[in-house]
Coordinates of N, CA and C in Angstrom, one line a residue:
Chain J
X114 N 64.7 72.6 171.7 CA 65.0 71.7 172.7 C 66.5 71.5 172.8
X115 N 66.9 70.7 173.8 CA 68.3 70.5 174.0 C 68.9 69.7 172.9
X116 N 70.2 70.0 172.6 CA 70.8 69.2 171.5 C 72.4 69.2 171.7
X117 N 73.0 68.2 171.1 CA 74.5 68.1 171.1 C 74.9 67.9 169.7
X118 N 76.0 68.6 169.3 CA 76.6 68.5 168.0 C 78.0 68.1 168.1
X119 N 78.4 67.0 167.5 CA 79.7 66.5 167.6 C 80.4 66.6 166.2
X120 N 81.7 66.7 166.3 CA 82.5 66.6 165.1 C 82.2 65.4 164.3
X121 N 82.1 65.5 163.0 CA 81.7 64.3 162.2 C 82.9 63.4 162.0
X122 N 82.7 62.2 162.0 CA 83.8 61.2 161.7 C 83.7 60.7 160.3
X123 N 84.3 59.6 160.1 CA 85.3 59.0 161.0 C 86.6 59.7 161.1
X124 N 87.3 59.5 162.2 CA 88.6 60.1 162.4 C 89.6 59.0 162.5
X125 N 90.7 59.2 161.7 CA 91.7 58.2 161.7 C 93.0 58.9 162.1
X126 N 93.7 58.3 163.1 CA 95.0 58.9 163.5 C 96.0 57.8 163.6
X127 N 97.3 58.2 163.7 CA 98.3 57.3 164.0 C 98.6 57.2 165.5
X128 N 99.1 56.1 165.9 CA 99.4 55.9 167.4 C 100.3 57.1 167.8
X129 N 100.0 57.6 169.0 CA 100.8 58.6 169.7 C 100.4 60.0 169.2
X130 N 99.5 60.1 168.3 CA 99.0 61.4 167.8 C 98.2 62.1 168.9
X131 N 98.0 63.4 168.7 CA 97.1 64.2 169.6 C 95.7 64.1 169.0
X132 N 94.7 64.0 170.0 CA 93.3 63.8 169.6 C 92.5 65.0 170.1
X133 N 91.7 65.5 169.2 CA 90.6 66.4 169.7 C 89.3 66.0 169.0
X134 N 88.3 65.8 169.7 CA 86.9 65.6 169.2 C 86.0 66.7 169.7
X135 N 85.5 67.5 168.8 CA 84.8 68.7 169.2 C 83.3 68.3 169.5
X136 N 82.8 69.0 170.5 CA 81.4 68.9 171.0 C 80.9 70.2 171.4
X137 N 79.8 70.6 170.9 CA 79.1 71.8 171.3 C 77.6 71.5 171.7
X138 N 77.0 72.3 172.5 CA 75.7 71.9 173.0 C 74.8 73.1 173.0
X139 N 73.5 72.8 173.0 CA 72.5 73.8 173.2 C 71.6 73.3 174.3
X140 N 71.4 74.1 175.4 CA 70.6 73.7 176.5 C 70.2 75.0 177.3
X141 N 69.1 74.9 178.0 CA 68.8 75.9 178.9 C 69.4 75.6 180.3
X142 N 69.8 76.7 181.0 CA 70.3 76.5 182.3 C 71.7 75.9 182.3
X143 N 72.0 75.1 183.2 CA 73.3 74.6 183.4 C 73.3 73.0 183.4
X144 N 73.5 72.5 182.2 CA 73.4 71.0 182.1 C 74.7 70.4 182.6
X145 N 74.6 69.1 182.9 CA 75.8 68.3 183.1 C 76.3 67.7 181.8
X146 N 77.6 67.6 181.6 CA 78.1 67.1 180.3 C 78.9 65.9 180.5
X147 N 78.8 65.0 179.5 CA 79.5 63.7 179.6 C 80.1 63.3 178.3
X148 N 81.2 62.5 178.4 CA 81.7 61.7 177.2 C 81.5 60.2 177.6
X149 N 80.9 59.5 176.6 CA 80.8 58.1 176.7 C 81.6 57.4 175.6
X150 N 82.1 56.2 175.8 CA 82.8 55.5 174.8 C 82.1 54.1 174.5
X151 N 82.0 53.7 173.3 CA 81.4 52.5 172.9 C 82.4 51.7 172.1
X152 N 82.8 50.5 172.6 CA 83.7 49.6 171.9 C 82.8 48.7 171.1
X153 N 83.4 48.1 170.0 CA 82.6 47.3 169.1 C 81.8 46.2 169.8
X154 N 80.5 46.2 169.6 CA 79.6 45.2 170.1 C 79.3 45.3 171.6
X155 N 79.6 46.4 172.2 CA 79.4 46.6 173.6 C 78.5 47.8 173.8
X156 N 78.1 48.0 175.1 CA 77.3 49.1 175.5 C 78.2 50.3 175.8
X157 N 77.6 51.4 176.2 CA 78.4 52.6 176.5 C 79.0 52.6 177.8
X158 N 80.2 53.1 177.9 CA 80.9 53.3 179.2 C 81.1 54.8 179.4
X159 N 80.8 55.2 180.6 CA 81.1 56.6 180.9 C 82.6 56.8 181.0
X160 N 83.1 57.8 180.2 CA 84.5 58.1 180.1 C 84.9 59.2 181.1
X161 N 84.1 60.3 181.1 CA 84.3 61.4 182.0 C 83.1 62.3 182.0
X162 N 83.1 63.2 183.0 CA 81.9 64.1 183.1 C 82.4 65.4 183.8
X163 N 81.5 66.4 183.6 CA 81.7 67.7 184.3 C 80.3 68.2 184.6
X164 N 80.1 68.8 185.7 CA 78.8 69.2 186.2 C 78.6 70.7 186.3
X165 N 79.7 71.5 186.2 CA 79.5 72.9 186.2 C 80.6 73.6 185.4
X166 N 80.4 74.9 185.1 CA 81.3 75.6 184.2 C 82.7 75.6 184.7
X167 N 83.6 75.4 183.8 CA 85.1 75.4 184.1 C 85.6 74.1 184.8
X168 N 84.7 73.2 185.1 CA 85.1 71.9 185.5 C 85.8 71.2 184.4
X169 N 86.9 70.4 184.8 CA 87.6 69.6 183.9 C 87.3 68.1 184.3
X170 N 86.8 67.3 183.4 CA 86.7 65.9 183.6 C 87.9 65.2 183.0
X171 N 88.4 64.2 183.7 CA 89.5 63.4 183.1 C 89.5 62.0 183.5
X172 N 90.0 61.1 182.6 CA 90.0 59.7 182.9 C 90.9 59.0 181.8
X173 N 91.7 58.1 182.1 CA 92.5 57.3 181.2 C 93.3 58.2 180.2
X174 N 93.7 59.4 180.6 CA 94.5 60.3 179.7 C 93.6 61.2 178.9
X175 N 92.3 61.0 178.9 CA 91.4 61.9 178.2 C 91.0 63.0 179.2
X176 N 90.7 64.2 178.5 CA 90.3 65.3 179.3 C 89.2 66.1 178.5
X177 N 88.4 66.8 179.2 CA 87.4 67.7 178.6 C 87.0 68.8 179.6
X178 N 87.0 70.0 179.1 CA 86.6 71.1 180.0 C 85.3 71.8 179.6
X179 N 84.5 72.0 180.6 CA 83.1 72.5 180.5 C 83.3 74.0 180.2
X180 N 83.0 74.5 179.0 CA 83.2 75.9 178.6 C 81.8 76.5 178.4
X181 N 81.3 77.2 179.3 CA 79.9 77.8 179.2 C 79.9 78.9 178.2
X182 N 81.0 79.7 178.1 CA 81.0 80.8 177.2 C 80.9 80.4 175.7
X183 N 81.5 79.2 175.4 CA 81.5 78.7 174.1 C 80.5 77.5 173.9
X184 N 79.8 77.2 175.0 CA 78.9 76.0 175.0 C 79.6 74.8 174.4
X185 N 80.8 74.5 174.9 CA 81.6 73.4 174.3 C 82.1 72.5 175.4
X186 N 82.5 71.2 175.0 CA 83.0 70.2 175.9 C 83.9 69.3 175.0
X187 N 85.0 69.8 174.5 CA 85.8 69.1 173.5 C 86.6 68.0 174.3
X188 N 86.7 66.9 173.6 CA 87.5 65.8 174.2 C 88.9 65.8 173.6
X189 N 89.9 65.7 174.5 CA 91.3 65.7 174.1 C 92.1 64.6 174.7
X190 N 93.1 64.1 174.0 CA 94.1 63.2 174.6 C 95.4 63.4 173.9
X191 N 96.4 63.5 174.7 CA 97.7 63.9 174.2 C 98.4 62.8 173.3
X192 N 98.2 61.6 173.6 CA 98.9 60.5 172.8 C 98.0 59.3 172.8
X193 N 97.4 59.1 171.6 CA 96.4 58.0 171.5 C 97.0 56.6 171.3
X194 N 96.3 55.6 171.7 CA 96.8 54.2 171.5 C 95.8 53.5 170.6
X195 N 96.3 52.4 170.0 CA 95.4 51.5 169.2 C 94.1 51.1 170.0
X196 N 94.3 50.9 171.3 CA 93.2 50.5 172.1 C 92.1 51.6 172.3
X197 N 92.4 52.8 171.9 CA 91.4 53.9 172.0 C 90.4 53.9 170.8
X198 N 90.6 53.0 169.9 CA 89.7 52.9 168.7 C 88.3 52.5 169.2
X199 N 87.3 53.3 168.9 CA 86.0 53.1 169.5 C 85.1 54.3 168.9
X200 N 83.8 54.3 169.3 CA 83.0 55.4 169.0 C 82.8 56.2 170.2
X201 N 82.9 57.5 170.1 CA 82.8 58.4 171.3 C 81.6 59.3 171.1
X202 N 80.8 59.3 172.2 CA 79.6 60.1 172.3 C 79.7 61.2 173.3
X203 N 79.3 62.4 172.9 CA 79.1 63.5 173.8 C 77.7 63.6 174.2
X204 N 77.4 63.9 175.5 CA 76.0 63.9 175.9 C 75.8 64.9 177.0
X205 N 74.5 65.3 177.2 CA 74.2 66.3 178.2 C 73.0 65.8 179.0
X206 N 72.8 66.3 180.2 CA 71.7 66.1 181.0 C 71.3 67.4 181.6
X207 N 70.1 67.9 181.2 CA 69.7 69.2 181.6 C 69.2 69.2 183.1
X208 N 69.3 70.4 183.7 CA 68.8 70.5 185.0 C 67.4 70.1 185.1
X209 N 67.1 69.2 186.1 CA 65.7 68.8 186.3 C 65.2 67.7 185.4
X210 N 66.0 67.4 184.4 CA 65.7 66.3 183.5 C 66.6 65.1 183.7
X211 N 66.1 63.9 183.6 CA 66.9 62.7 183.8 C 67.5 62.1 182.6
X212 N 66.9 62.4 181.5 CA 67.3 61.7 180.2 C 68.6 62.4 179.8
X213 N 69.4 61.6 179.1 CA 70.6 62.0 178.4 C 70.3 62.3 176.9
X214 N 70.8 63.4 176.5 CA 70.7 63.8 175.0 C 72.1 63.6 174.4
X215 N 72.2 62.8 173.4 CA 73.5 62.4 172.8 C 73.7 63.1 171.5
X216 N 75.0 63.3 171.2 CA 75.4 63.6 169.9 C 75.4 62.4 169.0
X217 N 75.8 62.6 167.8 CA 75.6 61.5 166.8 C 76.8 60.5 166.9
X218 N 77.8 60.8 167.7 CA 78.9 59.9 167.8 C 80.0 60.1 166.8
X219 N 81.3 59.9 167.2 CA 82.4 60.0 166.3 C 83.2 58.8 166.4
X220 N 83.4 58.1 165.2 CA 84.1 56.9 165.2 C 85.6 57.2 165.1
X221 N 86.4 56.7 166.0 CA 87.8 56.9 166.0 C 88.6 55.6 165.7
X222 N 89.5 55.7 164.8 CA 90.4 54.5 164.5 C 91.8 55.0 164.6
X223 N 92.6 54.2 165.4 CA 94.0 54.5 165.6 C 94.8 53.4 164.9
X224 N 95.7 53.8 164.0 CA 96.5 52.9 163.3 C 97.9 52.8 164.0
X225 N 98.4 51.5 164.1 CA 99.8 51.4 164.7 C 100.9 52.0 163.9
Chain B
X243 N 79.9 43.4 192.1 CA 78.6 44.0 191.8 C 78.3 43.9 190.3
X244 N 77.4 43.1 190.0 CA 77.1 42.9 188.6 C 76.6 44.2 188.0
X245 N 76.9 44.4 186.7 CA 76.5 45.6 186.0 C 75.0 45.4 185.5
X246 N 74.6 46.3 184.7 CA 73.3 46.3 184.1 C 73.2 45.1 183.1
X247 N 72.2 44.3 183.2 CA 72.1 43.1 182.4 C 70.9 43.2 181.5
X248 N 71.2 42.9 180.2 CA 70.1 42.9 179.3 C 70.0 41.5 178.6
X249 N 68.8 41.1 178.3 CA 68.6 39.9 177.5 C 67.3 39.9 176.7
X250 N 67.4 39.3 175.5 CA 68.5 38.6 175.0 C 69.5 39.7 174.4
X251 N 70.7 39.2 174.0 CA 71.6 40.2 173.4 C 71.3 40.4 171.9
X252 N 70.8 39.3 171.3 CA 70.4 39.4 169.9 C 69.0 38.8 169.8
X253 N 68.1 39.5 169.0 CA 66.7 39.0 168.9 C 66.3 39.2 167.4
X254 N 65.8 38.2 166.8 CA 65.3 38.2 165.4 C 63.8 38.0 165.5
X255 N 63.1 38.9 164.8 CA 61.7 38.7 164.7 C 61.2 39.0 163.3
X256 N 60.2 38.3 162.9 CA 59.5 38.6 161.6 C 58.6 39.8 161.8
X257 N 58.3 40.4 160.7 CA 57.4 41.5 160.7 C 56.0 41.1 161.3
X258 N 55.5 41.9 162.2 CA 54.2 41.5 162.8 C 54.3 40.8 164.1
X259 N 55.4 40.3 164.4 CA 55.6 39.6 165.7 C 55.8 40.6 166.8
X260 N 55.9 40.1 168.1 CA 56.2 40.9 169.2 C 57.6 40.7 169.7
X261 N 58.2 41.8 170.2 CA 59.5 41.7 170.7 C 59.5 42.1 172.2
X262 N 60.1 41.3 173.1 CA 60.2 41.7 174.5 C 61.7 41.8 174.9
X263 N 62.1 42.9 175.4 CA 63.5 43.1 175.8 C 63.5 43.3 177.3
X264 N 64.4 42.7 177.9 CA 64.5 42.7 179.4 C 65.8 43.5 179.9
X265 N 65.6 44.1 181.0 CA 66.7 44.9 181.6 C 66.7 44.7 183.1
X266 N 67.8 44.2 183.6 CA 67.9 44.1 185.1 C 68.9 45.2 185.5
X267 N 68.5 46.2 186.3 CA 69.4 47.3 186.7 C 70.5 46.8 187.7
X268 N 71.5 47.6 187.9 CA 72.5 47.3 188.9 C 71.8 47.2 190.2
X269 N 72.4 46.4 191.1 CA 71.9 46.2 192.5 C 71.8 47.6 193.1
X270 N 70.7 47.9 193.7 CA 70.5 49.1 194.4 C 70.0 50.3 193.6
X271 N 69.9 50.1 192.3 CA 69.4 51.1 191.4 C 67.9 50.9 191.2
X272 N 67.2 52.0 191.3 CA 65.7 51.9 191.1 C 65.2 52.8 190.0
X273 N 66.2 53.3 189.2 CA 65.8 54.1 188.1 C 66.3 53.5 186.8
X274 N 65.5 53.3 185.8 CA 65.8 52.7 184.6 C 65.4 53.6 183.4
X275 N 66.3 53.6 182.4 CA 66.1 54.4 181.2 C 66.3 53.4 180.0
X276 N 65.5 53.7 179.0 CA 65.7 52.9 177.7 C 66.0 53.9 176.6
X277 N 67.0 53.5 175.8 CA 67.5 54.3 174.6 C 67.5 53.4 173.4
X278 N 67.3 54.0 172.2 CA 67.4 53.3 171.0 C 68.5 53.9 170.1
X279 N 69.3 53.0 169.5 CA 70.4 53.4 168.6 C 70.1 52.9 167.2
X280 N 69.8 53.7 166.3 CA 69.7 53.3 164.9 C 71.1 53.2 164.3
X281 N 71.2 52.4 163.3 CA 72.5 52.2 162.7 C 73.2 53.6 162.3
X282 N 74.5 53.7 162.8 CA 75.3 54.9 162.5 C 74.7 56.2 163.1
X283 N 73.9 56.0 164.1 CA 73.4 57.2 164.8 C 73.7 57.2 166.3
X284 N 73.4 58.3 166.9 CA 73.5 58.4 168.4 C 72.3 57.7 169.0
X285 N 72.4 57.7 170.3 CA 71.3 57.1 171.1 C 70.2 58.1 171.3
X286 N 69.0 57.7 171.2 CA 67.8 58.5 171.4 C 67.0 58.0 172.6
X287 N 66.7 58.9 173.5 CA 66.0 58.6 174.7 C 64.6 58.1 174.4
X288 N 64.1 57.0 175.1 CA 62.8 56.6 174.9 C 61.9 56.8 176.1
X289 N 62.3 56.2 177.2 CA 61.5 56.2 178.4 C 62.3 56.1 179.7
X290 N 61.8 56.7 180.8 CA 62.4 56.7 182.1 C 61.4 56.2 183.1
X291 N 61.8 55.2 183.8 CA 60.9 54.5 184.8 C 61.6 54.4 186.1
X292 N 60.8 54.5 187.1 CA 61.1 54.1 188.5 C 60.2 52.9 188.8
X293 N 60.5 52.2 189.9 CA 59.7 51.0 190.2 C 58.2 51.3 190.2
X294 N 57.5 50.6 189.3 CA 56.1 50.7 189.1 C 55.6 52.0 188.5
X295 N 56.4 52.9 188.1 CA 56.0 54.1 187.6 C 56.7 54.5 186.3
X296 N 56.0 55.1 185.4 CA 56.6 55.7 184.2 C 56.8 57.2 184.5
X297 N 58.0 57.7 184.5 CA 58.2 59.1 184.9 C 58.2 60.0 183.6
X298 N 58.8 59.5 182.5 CA 59.0 60.3 181.3 C 59.0 59.4 180.1
X299 N 58.0 59.5 179.3 CA 57.9 58.6 178.1 C 57.9 59.5 176.9
X300 N 58.5 60.6 176.9 CA 58.4 61.6 175.8 C 59.1 61.1 174.6
X301 N 60.0 60.1 174.7 CA 60.6 59.6 173.5 C 60.1 58.3 172.9
X302 N 59.0 57.8 173.5 CA 58.4 56.6 173.1 C 57.5 56.9 171.9
X303 N 57.6 56.0 170.8 CA 56.6 56.1 169.8 C 55.2 55.9 170.4
X304 N 54.2 56.6 169.8 CA 52.8 56.6 170.4 C 52.2 55.2 170.3
X305 N 52.5 54.5 169.3 CA 51.9 53.2 169.1 C 52.9 52.1 169.1
X306 N 52.4 50.9 169.5 CA 53.1 49.6 169.5 C 54.2 49.5 170.6
X307 N 54.7 50.5 171.2 CA 55.7 50.5 172.1 C 55.2 50.7 173.5
X308 N 55.7 49.9 174.5 CA 55.3 50.1 175.9 C 56.4 49.6 176.8
X309 N 56.5 50.1 178.0 CA 57.5 49.8 178.9 C 56.9 49.7 180.3
X310 N 57.6 48.8 181.1 CA 57.2 48.6 182.5 C 58.4 48.3 183.3
X311 N 58.3 48.6 184.6 CA 59.3 48.3 185.6 C 58.6 47.8 186.9
X312 N 58.2 46.6 187.0 CA 57.4 46.1 188.1 C 58.2 46.1 189.4
X313 N 57.4 45.9 190.5 CA 58.0 45.9 191.8 C 59.1 44.8 191.9
X314 N 58.8 43.7 191.3 CA 59.7 42.6 191.3 C 60.1 42.3 189.9
X315 N 61.3 42.0 189.6 CA 61.7 41.5 188.3 C 62.3 42.7 187.4
X316 N 62.7 42.3 186.2 CA 63.3 43.3 185.3 C 62.4 44.3 184.7
X317 N 62.9 45.3 184.1 CA 62.2 46.2 183.3 C 62.0 45.5 181.9
X318 N 60.8 45.8 181.3 CA 60.5 45.2 180.0 C 60.2 46.3 179.0
X319 N 60.8 46.2 177.9 CA 60.4 47.1 176.8 C 59.7 46.1 175.8
X320 N 58.5 46.5 175.4 CA 57.7 45.6 174.6 C 57.4 46.3 173.3
X321 N 57.6 45.7 172.2 CA 57.3 46.2 170.9 C 56.3 45.3 170.2
X322 N 55.1 45.7 169.9 CA 54.1 44.9 169.3 C 54.2 45.1 167.8
X323 N 53.8 44.0 167.0 CA 53.7 44.1 165.6 C 54.9 44.8 165.0
X324 N 56.1 44.3 165.2 CA 57.3 44.9 164.8 C 57.4 45.1 163.2
X325 N 58.0 46.2 162.9 CA 58.3 46.5 161.5 C 59.8 46.7 161.3
X326 N 60.2 46.7 160.0 CA 61.6 46.7 159.7 C 62.3 47.9 160.3
X327 N 61.6 49.0 160.4 CA 62.2 50.2 161.0 C 62.5 50.1 162.5
X328 N 62.0 49.1 163.1 CA 62.3 48.9 164.5 C 63.6 48.2 164.7
X329 N 64.3 47.8 163.7 CA 65.6 47.2 163.8 C 66.6 48.2 164.3
X330 N 67.2 47.9 165.4 CA 68.1 48.8 166.1 C 68.7 48.1 167.3
X331 N 69.6 48.9 167.9 CA 70.1 48.4 169.2 C 69.4 49.1 170.3
X332 N 68.9 48.4 171.3 CA 68.1 49.0 172.4 C 69.0 48.9 173.7
X333 N 69.3 50.0 174.2 CA 70.1 50.0 175.4 C 69.3 50.4 176.7
X334 N 69.6 49.8 177.7 CA 69.0 50.1 179.0 C 70.1 50.7 179.9
X335 N 69.8 51.7 180.7 CA 70.7 52.2 181.7 C 70.0 52.3 183.0
X336 N 70.8 52.3 184.1 CA 70.2 52.5 185.4 C 71.0 53.5 186.2
X337 N 70.3 54.0 187.2 CA 71.0 54.9 188.2 C 70.4 54.7 189.6
X338 N 71.2 55.1 190.6 CA 70.6 54.8 192.0 C 69.6 55.9 192.4
X339 N 69.8 57.1 191.8 CA 69.0 58.2 192.2 C 68.8 59.2 191.0
X340 N 68.0 60.2 191.2 CA 67.9 61.2 190.1 C 69.2 62.0 190.2
X341 N 69.5 62.6 189.0 CA 70.7 63.4 188.9 C 72.0 62.7 189.0
X342 N 72.0 61.4 189.0 CA 73.2 60.7 189.1 C 73.6 60.0 187.7
X343 N 74.8 59.7 187.5 CA 75.2 59.2 186.2 C 74.6 57.8 185.9
X344 N 74.4 57.6 184.7 CA 73.7 56.4 184.2 C 74.7 55.3 183.8
X345 N 74.4 54.1 184.1 CA 75.3 52.9 183.8 C 74.5 52.1 182.7
X346 N 75.2 51.8 181.6 CA 74.6 51.2 180.5 C 74.8 49.7 180.5
X347 N 73.8 49.0 180.0 CA 73.9 47.6 179.7 C 74.5 47.4 178.3
X348 N 74.8 46.1 177.9 CA 75.4 45.8 176.7 C 74.5 46.0 175.5
X349 N 73.2 46.1 175.7 CA 72.2 46.3 174.6 C 71.6 45.0 174.1
X350 N 70.5 45.2 173.5 CA 69.8 44.1 172.7 C 69.7 44.6 171.2
X351 N 70.3 43.8 170.4 CA 70.2 44.1 169.0 C 69.0 43.4 168.3
X352 N 68.0 44.2 167.9 CA 66.8 43.6 167.4 C 66.9 43.7 165.8
X353 N 66.7 42.6 165.2 CA 66.6 42.6 163.7 C 65.2 42.1 163.3
X354 N 64.6 42.9 162.5 CA 63.2 42.5 162.0 C 63.4 42.1 160.5
X355 N 63.0 40.9 160.3 CA 63.1 40.4 158.9 C 61.8 40.4 158.1

């Protein structure tokens, strides 16, 4: 079945560091890919998405490119802030299916 | 435009009691999804509903769990005879149509004592 594998956390960085959180997936066909962010005690917020190969999703300085050849959707940000501390989830939605399949989440902590 | 609303935010039940979790989708959204998040894990799909219909319940445990989305009112996730392993955060999401992104509520954190 469909699955998503994320880089294990927790990840701790200093402010203004470069961030990469790896995400790879297994799915049939051409899934849509998402990154969600969860702040403490809150629900998930959609951070960015990409619906076809080579699409780049971006939002709030975060970017991820849909790479079909490597089945990856790595999240990057050039300069992180303390306010970026949260749990980040990679997810996919397969063609013809409505449910989201999530990775296990990566907890990110940014120190000032 | 209010977001997805869930209540209660926190629910404590003793083993053997029933838990009822409510979800009001965003205005104009007729598709509702329920997910469960166990501690330190990702979210797992449970069930997908449209008004008055269950479309996909492939993630629902076979016993004790049920869901509905009536013509009027919120979607309800019902857990009968709760056990400690049911302790988790339950998230509801909604979307206006199929194939569209899902918007999540703040979740209900169920604790079974």
